[in-house]
Short mmCIF file of C-alpha atoms in Angstrom, two decimals:
data_model
loop_
_atom_site.label_atom_id
_atom_site.label_comp_id
_atom_site.label_asym_id
_atom_site.label_seq_id
_atom_site.Cartn_x
_atom_site.Cartn_y
_atom_site.Cartn_z
CA MET S 47 -66.82 -108.79 -39.38
CA ASP S 48 -69.71 -111.35 -37.87
CA SER S 49 -69.16 -114.99 -38.12
CA GLU S 50 -72.21 -115.45 -40.02
CA THR S 51 -71.38 -113.00 -42.77
CA MET S 52 -73.36 -113.55 -45.97
CA GLN S 53 -71.35 -116.09 -48.34
CA PRO S 54 -73.05 -117.89 -51.01
CA ASN S 55 -72.53 -121.81 -50.96
CA ASN S 56 -70.39 -121.64 -47.88
CA ARG S 57 -71.19 -124.89 -46.08
CA ASN S 58 -68.02 -125.19 -43.56
CA LYS S 59 -66.18 -122.10 -42.58
CA GLU S 60 -66.07 -122.81 -38.84
CA ASP S 61 -62.41 -122.29 -37.66
CA MET S 62 -61.74 -125.77 -36.43
CA SER S 63 -58.88 -128.10 -36.25
CA LYS S 64 -58.90 -131.31 -38.11
CA ALA S 65 -59.23 -133.28 -34.92
CA LEU S 66 -62.16 -131.46 -33.91
CA LYS S 67 -63.91 -131.84 -37.21
CA ARG S 68 -63.19 -135.51 -37.15
CA THR S 69 -64.62 -135.60 -33.39
CA LEU S 70 -67.77 -134.00 -34.46
CA VAL S 71 -68.15 -136.03 -37.60
CA ALA S 72 -67.66 -139.24 -35.46
CA LEU S 73 -70.26 -137.91 -32.94
CA ASN S 74 -72.97 -137.07 -35.40
CA CYS S 75 -72.31 -140.66 -37.05
CA LEU S 76 -72.85 -142.20 -33.60
CA LEU S 77 -76.07 -140.23 -32.87
CA LEU S 78 -77.27 -141.12 -36.37
CA MET S 79 -76.61 -144.92 -35.76
CA LEU S 80 -77.92 -145.03 -32.12
CA GLY S 81 -81.26 -143.28 -33.53
CA ASN S 82 -81.61 -145.44 -36.53
CA THR S 83 -81.43 -148.65 -34.37
CA GLY S 84 -83.04 -147.64 -31.14
CA GLY S 85 -85.86 -145.49 -32.76
CA PRO S 86 -87.22 -148.43 -34.79
CA CYS S 87 -87.02 -150.94 -31.95
CA LEU S 88 -88.80 -148.61 -29.41
CA SER S 89 -91.46 -147.82 -31.98
CA ARG S 90 -91.92 -151.52 -32.53
CA LEU S 91 -92.10 -152.14 -28.79
CA TYR S 92 -94.72 -149.65 -28.65
CA PHE S 93 -96.97 -151.39 -30.97
CA LYS S 94 -95.97 -155.14 -29.66
CA GLY S 95 -97.12 -154.02 -26.08
CA GLY S 96 -100.51 -153.03 -27.19
CA GLY S 97 -100.22 -149.54 -28.55
CA HIS S 98 -102.15 -148.60 -31.80
CA ARG S 99 -101.83 -144.89 -32.10
CA GLN S 100 -99.93 -144.12 -35.38
CA TRP S 101 -100.20 -140.36 -35.02
CA LEU S 102 -98.97 -140.52 -31.44
CA LEU S 103 -95.82 -142.50 -32.72
CA SER S 104 -95.28 -140.12 -35.56
CA TRP S 105 -95.53 -137.39 -32.99
CA LEU S 106 -92.72 -138.95 -31.11
CA GLU S 107 -90.30 -139.17 -33.89
CA THR S 108 -89.66 -135.45 -33.85
CA GLY S 109 -91.36 -134.54 -30.57
CA GLY S 110 -88.10 -134.32 -28.67
CA TRP S 111 -87.18 -131.17 -30.73
CA PRO S 112 -87.18 -128.94 -27.53
CA VAL S 113 -83.97 -130.90 -26.28
CA LEU S 114 -82.15 -128.80 -28.88
CA PHE S 115 -82.51 -125.69 -26.89
CA ILE S 116 -80.00 -126.91 -24.48
CA PRO S 117 -76.85 -126.92 -26.65
CA LEU S 118 -78.28 -123.77 -28.47
CA ILE S 119 -78.43 -121.67 -25.16
CA ILE S 120 -75.00 -123.02 -24.20
CA SER S 121 -73.71 -121.87 -27.71
CA TYR S 122 -75.28 -118.45 -27.15
CA HIS S 123 -73.97 -117.80 -23.84
CA HIS S 124 -70.44 -119.02 -25.14
CA ARG S 125 -70.72 -116.47 -27.81
CA ARG S 126 -71.76 -113.70 -25.39
CA LYS S 127 -68.75 -114.28 -23.41
CA HIS S 128 -66.68 -113.09 -26.33
CA ASP S 129 -69.03 -110.70 -28.02
CA SER S 130 -71.73 -108.86 -25.87
CA SER S 131 -73.64 -108.08 -28.96
CA ALA S 132 -73.99 -111.48 -30.26
CA LYS S 133 -77.08 -112.50 -31.94
CA PRO S 134 -79.25 -115.03 -30.13
CA TYR S 135 -79.98 -116.99 -33.37
CA PHE S 136 -78.36 -116.91 -36.84
CA MET S 137 -81.24 -118.29 -38.98
CA THR S 138 -82.60 -115.85 -41.57
CA ARG S 139 -86.23 -115.69 -42.87
CA ARG S 140 -85.27 -117.61 -46.22
CA ILE S 141 -83.81 -120.61 -44.18
CA PHE S 142 -86.84 -120.57 -41.76
CA THR S 143 -89.13 -120.75 -44.67
CA ALA S 144 -87.33 -123.65 -46.19
CA CYS S 145 -86.91 -125.64 -42.82
CA SER S 146 -90.71 -125.12 -42.15
CA VAL S 147 -91.52 -126.75 -45.51
CA LEU S 148 -89.03 -129.53 -44.94
CA GLY S 149 -90.41 -130.14 -41.57
CA LEU S 150 -93.90 -130.61 -42.79
CA LEU S 151 -92.66 -132.93 -45.21
CA THR S 152 -90.70 -134.69 -42.35
CA GLY S 153 -94.08 -134.94 -40.19
CA LEU S 154 -95.64 -136.55 -43.26
CA ASP S 155 -92.89 -138.95 -43.41
CA ASP S 156 -93.02 -139.75 -39.89
CA PHE S 157 -96.64 -140.61 -40.40
CA LEU S 158 -96.18 -143.03 -43.42
CA TYR S 159 -93.29 -144.78 -41.40
CA ALA S 160 -95.18 -145.13 -38.12
CA TYR S 161 -98.34 -146.50 -39.91
CA GLY S 162 -96.17 -148.99 -41.97
CA LEU S 163 -94.42 -150.32 -38.93
CA ASP S 164 -97.78 -151.24 -37.37
CA PHE S 165 -98.30 -153.93 -39.95
CA LEU S 166 -94.50 -155.16 -40.22
CA PRO S 167 -91.92 -156.62 -38.53
CA VAL S 168 -89.23 -154.23 -37.50
CA SER S 169 -86.51 -156.40 -39.13
CA THR S 170 -88.81 -156.14 -42.64
CA SER S 171 -89.40 -152.47 -42.12
CA SER S 172 -85.50 -151.80 -41.77
CA LEU S 173 -84.76 -153.91 -45.03
CA LEU S 174 -87.48 -151.87 -46.88
CA LEU S 175 -86.18 -148.45 -45.35
CA THR S 176 -82.68 -149.16 -47.33
CA THR S 177 -84.56 -148.32 -50.46
CA HIS S 178 -84.25 -144.65 -49.35
CA LEU S 179 -80.66 -145.01 -50.76
CA VAL S 180 -82.25 -145.42 -54.35
CA PHE S 181 -84.41 -142.52 -53.80
CA THR S 182 -81.53 -140.42 -52.22
CA ALA S 183 -79.30 -141.19 -55.37
CA ILE S 184 -82.09 -140.12 -57.51
CA PHE S 185 -83.22 -136.91 -56.04
CA ALA S 186 -79.46 -135.98 -55.26
CA PHE S 187 -78.70 -136.31 -58.86
CA LEU S 188 -81.78 -134.16 -59.76
CA ILE S 189 -81.60 -131.70 -57.00
CA VAL S 190 -78.01 -131.15 -56.12
CA LYS S 191 -76.48 -132.69 -59.22
CA GLN S 192 -74.52 -135.48 -57.75
CA LYS S 193 -73.66 -137.97 -60.47
CA PHE S 194 -74.65 -141.42 -61.00
CA THR S 195 -71.62 -143.97 -61.23
CA PRO S 196 -71.47 -147.68 -62.22
CA TYR S 197 -71.15 -148.30 -58.43
CA SER S 198 -74.36 -146.52 -57.47
CA ILE S 199 -76.45 -147.79 -60.36
CA ASN S 200 -75.41 -151.26 -59.12
CA ALA S 201 -76.50 -150.40 -55.55
CA VAL S 202 -79.89 -148.99 -56.63
CA GLY S 203 -80.54 -152.33 -58.71
CA LEU S 204 -79.53 -154.59 -55.78
CA LEU S 205 -81.68 -152.63 -53.25
CA THR S 206 -84.50 -152.56 -55.60
CA VAL S 207 -84.32 -156.59 -55.95
CA GLY S 208 -84.05 -156.86 -52.29
CA ALA S 209 -87.40 -154.98 -51.66
CA VAL S 210 -89.17 -156.92 -54.37
CA ILE S 211 -88.15 -160.20 -52.91
CA LEU S 212 -89.55 -159.11 -49.41
CA GLY S 213 -92.82 -157.97 -51.28
CA LEU S 214 -93.24 -161.43 -53.10
CA HIS S 215 -92.49 -163.77 -50.17
CA ARG S 216 -95.07 -162.25 -47.44
CA SER S 217 -96.24 -165.51 -46.08
CA THR S 218 -93.32 -166.29 -43.95
CA ASP S 219 -93.05 -162.64 -42.64
CA LYS S 220 -96.45 -161.49 -41.92
CA PRO S 221 -97.11 -160.85 -38.18
CA ALA S 222 -100.21 -162.54 -36.43
CA ASN S 223 -103.47 -160.88 -36.69
CA VAL S 224 -102.29 -158.74 -39.73
CA THR S 225 -104.11 -159.29 -42.92
CA LYS S 226 -102.66 -159.71 -46.42
CA GLY S 227 -104.16 -156.34 -47.36
CA LYS S 228 -102.66 -154.56 -44.07
CA TYR S 229 -99.35 -156.24 -44.86
CA PHE S 230 -99.17 -154.77 -48.23
CA MET S 231 -100.26 -151.35 -46.87
CA GLY S 232 -97.58 -151.35 -44.43
CA PHE S 233 -95.11 -152.52 -47.33
CA PHE S 234 -96.03 -149.65 -49.54
CA LEU S 235 -96.24 -147.06 -46.90
CA THR S 236 -92.86 -148.01 -45.68
CA VAL S 237 -91.46 -147.63 -49.26
CA GLY S 238 -93.34 -144.26 -49.52
CA ALA S 239 -91.72 -143.10 -46.30
CA ALA S 240 -88.27 -144.22 -47.83
CA ALA S 241 -88.94 -142.19 -51.00
CA LEU S 242 -90.09 -139.07 -49.20
CA TYR S 243 -87.03 -139.19 -46.96
CA GLY S 244 -84.85 -139.78 -49.80
CA PHE S 245 -86.19 -136.42 -51.08
CA VAL S 246 -85.71 -134.66 -47.93
CA LEU S 247 -81.99 -135.23 -47.42
CA PRO S 248 -80.81 -133.74 -50.67
CA MET S 249 -83.32 -130.94 -50.06
CA ILE S 250 -81.65 -130.18 -46.67
CA GLU S 251 -78.39 -130.16 -48.67
CA LEU S 252 -79.78 -127.65 -51.28
CA THR S 253 -80.78 -125.55 -48.36
CA TYR S 254 -77.19 -125.32 -47.15
CA MET S 255 -75.97 -124.48 -50.70
CA LYS S 256 -78.72 -121.60 -51.37
CA ALA S 257 -78.35 -120.23 -47.80
CA ARG S 258 -76.48 -117.19 -48.69
CA GLN S 259 -74.49 -117.22 -45.43
CA VAL S 260 -71.98 -119.38 -43.76
CA ILE S 261 -73.54 -122.71 -42.37
CA THR S 262 -72.07 -123.35 -38.99
CA TYR S 263 -73.01 -126.27 -36.59
CA THR S 264 -75.14 -124.08 -34.46
CA LEU S 265 -77.25 -123.09 -37.50
CA VAL S 266 -77.70 -126.66 -38.39
CA MET S 267 -79.02 -127.23 -34.85
CA GLU S 268 -81.48 -124.26 -35.43
CA MET S 269 -82.55 -125.71 -38.69
CA GLN S 270 -83.12 -129.08 -37.09
CA LEU S 271 -85.12 -127.42 -34.26
CA VAL S 272 -87.47 -125.63 -36.60
CA MET S 273 -87.97 -128.72 -38.99
CA GLY S 274 -88.64 -130.71 -35.61
CA PHE S 275 -91.18 -128.15 -34.54
CA PHE S 276 -93.11 -128.08 -37.93
CA ALA S 277 -92.95 -131.90 -38.19
CA THR S 278 -94.32 -132.16 -34.39
CA LEU S 279 -97.06 -129.44 -35.48
CA PHE S 280 -98.10 -131.54 -38.39
CA CYS S 281 -98.36 -134.72 -36.27
CA THR S 282 -100.19 -132.84 -33.60
CA VAL S 283 -102.97 -131.82 -35.85
CA GLY S 284 -103.28 -135.46 -36.73
CA MET S 285 -103.33 -136.39 -33.12
CA LEU S 286 -106.04 -133.70 -32.31
CA ILE S 287 -108.32 -134.95 -35.34
CA ASN S 288 -107.90 -138.54 -34.04
CA LYS S 289 -108.27 -137.70 -30.38
CA ASP S 290 -105.04 -139.56 -29.49
CA PHE S 291 -104.32 -137.12 -26.44
CA GLN S 292 -107.67 -138.21 -24.76
CA ALA S 293 -106.62 -141.81 -25.43
CA ILE S 294 -103.02 -141.92 -23.96
CA PRO S 295 -104.19 -142.42 -20.32
CA GLU S 296 -106.40 -145.32 -21.10
CA GLU S 297 -103.92 -146.95 -23.36
CA ALA S 298 -101.21 -146.57 -20.76
CA ARG S 299 -103.47 -148.48 -18.23
CA GLN S 300 -103.77 -151.23 -20.69
CA TYR S 301 -100.30 -151.57 -21.89
CA GLU S 302 -98.95 -155.15 -21.59
CA LEU S 303 -95.61 -154.08 -19.89
CA GLY S 304 -97.27 -151.84 -17.50
CA GLU S 305 -98.24 -148.17 -17.32
CA VAL S 306 -94.92 -146.88 -16.22
CA ARG S 307 -92.92 -148.50 -18.89
CA TYR S 308 -95.69 -147.24 -21.53
CA TYR S 309 -94.47 -143.77 -20.58
CA ILE S 310 -90.68 -144.90 -20.43
CA VAL S 311 -90.97 -146.23 -23.91
CA LEU S 312 -92.62 -143.04 -25.28
CA ILE S 313 -89.87 -140.85 -23.66
CA TRP S 314 -86.89 -142.82 -24.80
CA SER S 315 -88.57 -143.27 -28.37
CA ALA S 316 -88.87 -139.49 -28.58
CA ILE S 317 -85.00 -139.13 -27.39
CA PHE S 318 -83.49 -141.49 -29.76
CA TRP S 319 -85.52 -140.38 -32.79
CA GLN S 320 -84.02 -136.89 -31.96
CA PHE S 321 -80.60 -138.46 -32.10
CA PHE S 322 -81.49 -139.71 -35.62
CA PHE S 323 -82.63 -136.28 -36.96
CA LEU S 324 -79.91 -134.34 -35.41
CA GLY S 325 -77.15 -137.01 -36.37
CA ALA S 326 -78.57 -136.92 -40.05
CA VAL S 327 -78.30 -133.15 -40.56
CA GLY S 328 -75.00 -133.01 -38.83
CA VAL S 329 -73.53 -135.77 -41.16
CA ILE S 330 -74.74 -133.88 -44.26
CA PHE S 331 -73.40 -130.73 -43.04
CA TYR S 332 -69.86 -131.88 -42.17
CA VAL S 333 -69.67 -134.51 -45.15
CA HIS S 334 -72.50 -134.95 -47.56
CA THR S 335 -76.05 -136.45 -48.13
CA LEU S 336 -74.81 -139.76 -49.38
CA LEU S 337 -72.80 -140.60 -46.25
CA ALA S 338 -75.82 -140.08 -44.20
CA ALA S 339 -77.75 -142.40 -46.62
CA ILE S 340 -75.03 -144.84 -46.36
CA ILE S 341 -74.67 -144.91 -42.42
CA ILE S 342 -78.51 -145.34 -42.40
CA ALA S 343 -78.05 -148.36 -44.50
CA MET S 344 -75.23 -149.76 -42.42
CA CYS S 345 -77.59 -150.23 -39.31
CA ILE S 346 -79.63 -152.81 -41.12
CA PRO S 347 -77.89 -155.83 -39.72
CA LEU S 348 -77.79 -154.41 -36.37
CA THR S 349 -81.65 -153.80 -36.49
CA GLN S 350 -82.18 -157.14 -37.83
CA ILE S 351 -80.30 -158.92 -35.04
CA LEU S 352 -82.26 -156.62 -32.41
CA GLY S 353 -85.56 -157.49 -33.95
CA VAL S 354 -84.80 -161.41 -33.90
CA ILE S 355 -83.35 -161.02 -30.09
CA PHE S 356 -86.02 -158.90 -28.47
CA PHE S 357 -89.02 -159.57 -30.58
CA HIS S 358 -88.41 -163.12 -31.65
CA GLU S 359 -88.99 -162.24 -35.21
CA ALA S 360 -88.41 -165.04 -37.67
CA PHE S 361 -85.20 -164.65 -39.97
CA SER S 362 -86.47 -166.18 -43.22
CA SER S 363 -84.30 -167.27 -46.05
CA GLU S 364 -86.03 -164.32 -48.24
CA LYS S 365 -84.99 -161.93 -45.49
CA GLY S 366 -81.42 -163.50 -45.66
CA VAL S 367 -81.15 -162.92 -49.33
CA ALA S 368 -82.61 -159.33 -48.94
CA LEU S 369 -80.06 -158.58 -46.37
CA VAL S 370 -77.05 -159.79 -48.37
CA LEU S 371 -78.34 -157.75 -51.43
CA SER S 372 -78.72 -154.86 -49.21
CA LEU S 373 -75.18 -155.23 -47.92
CA TRP S 374 -73.81 -155.69 -51.38
CA GLY S 375 -75.39 -152.57 -52.47
CA LEU S 376 -74.13 -150.66 -49.38
CA ALA S 377 -70.74 -151.90 -50.27
CA SER S 378 -70.76 -150.99 -53.86
CA TYR S 379 -72.14 -147.44 -53.13
CA SER S 380 -69.33 -146.91 -50.37
CA TYR S 381 -66.70 -148.11 -52.64
CA GLY S 382 -67.85 -145.76 -55.28
CA GLU S 383 -68.03 -142.96 -52.98
CA TYR S 384 -64.42 -143.80 -51.73
CA LEU S 385 -62.99 -143.74 -55.29
CA ASP S 386 -65.10 -140.39 -56.10
CA THR S 387 -63.56 -138.85 -53.10
CA LYS S 388 -60.07 -139.74 -53.93
CA GLU S 389 -60.52 -138.58 -57.46
CA LYS S 390 -61.64 -135.17 -56.24
CA GLU S 391 -58.73 -135.03 -53.83
CA ARG S 392 -56.41 -135.69 -56.47
CA ALA S 393 -57.94 -133.11 -58.73
CA GLN S 394 -57.87 -130.44 -56.15
CA VAL S 395 -54.02 -131.14 -55.39
CA VAL S 396 -53.44 -130.83 -59.36
CA LYS S 397 -55.41 -127.59 -59.28
CA GLU S 398 -53.53 -126.20 -56.34
CA ARG S 399 -49.96 -126.98 -58.01
CA GLU S 400 -51.08 -125.37 -61.39
CA THR S 401 -52.15 -122.35 -59.44
CA GLU S 402 -48.90 -122.18 -57.65
CA ALA S 403 -46.92 -122.76 -60.97
CA THR S 404 -49.04 -119.76 -62.52
CA GLU S 405 -48.30 -117.41 -59.71
CA VAL S 406 -44.72 -118.32 -59.60
CA GLY S 407 -44.54 -117.56 -63.50
CA ASP S 408 -46.25 -114.27 -63.00
CA HIS S 409 -43.78 -113.21 -60.24
CA ALA S 410 -40.88 -114.11 -62.43
CA ALA S 411 -42.08 -112.16 -65.45
#
């Protein structure tokens, strides 16, 4: 029977040891963390050095999707060694359609984030993006039926208060040459990007659940490749309309850090953002949506520190309060998830014992 035999709601049937699974989980967590810290910092460096093309920066967030062909080709050749009739891909038309829609939504999310970052410090942007945990919790409840707990409700409240504090105390945070109107535009665009990504994450998990086939990590990479392609296509249309492709050479020549470094920033930005998206879908595949959301929130302090060190951003008391509230919300959410996982494990053990006892009773009869 083919390794991708149709089986509904089957997310993780790959034959692997626990050690290998832990390694892959750790690898995807690392990719997610690298992308979630390096991506925003490189994007901010692009703007700080004189770049001002929001569609270009949006394009870079998913433009590294062709990199995924490397592991996919290696995986295909590995399968061919064991089965000469192995298929070059596992994706069905059903999954392709879902991923294409999610890719377009991701492209829109990229643009909202890039446009907002043009008017905000990277430290403020990273704090506002933690509100995606709020939206992820809400949409996960509505879409994949993940329940609210007192801990998740507490986290939602804390993160919301933190965002409100940042919005009310703009005077100490607004970058030079950014008007009050543009600051608020960046503020709401960034929150909008968080809301949209909070919707996309559980939709990815729903796609796994409704796939009607075994979901392997190879298929996860195929899904990310398709989502990256359509997200990049969405941003390419924006770049064509805005004539960004024609403007790149001139912008490179005028870049404050130099023409060569301009292209280095663009290339590494694309690579780090690809780390982010690949790590996110990998964590959702091996664990669940909420862990991906929690890891993204965990990177806040590191991004804050990088913003202060490399961009000399002011760390105001309001940011400090918002950071504490964000970390408190993260701790609350994480503890709630820990208790929920333990409860599920206990319930599973009880169920297995009851099943064994029933089987023993049936044999005795």
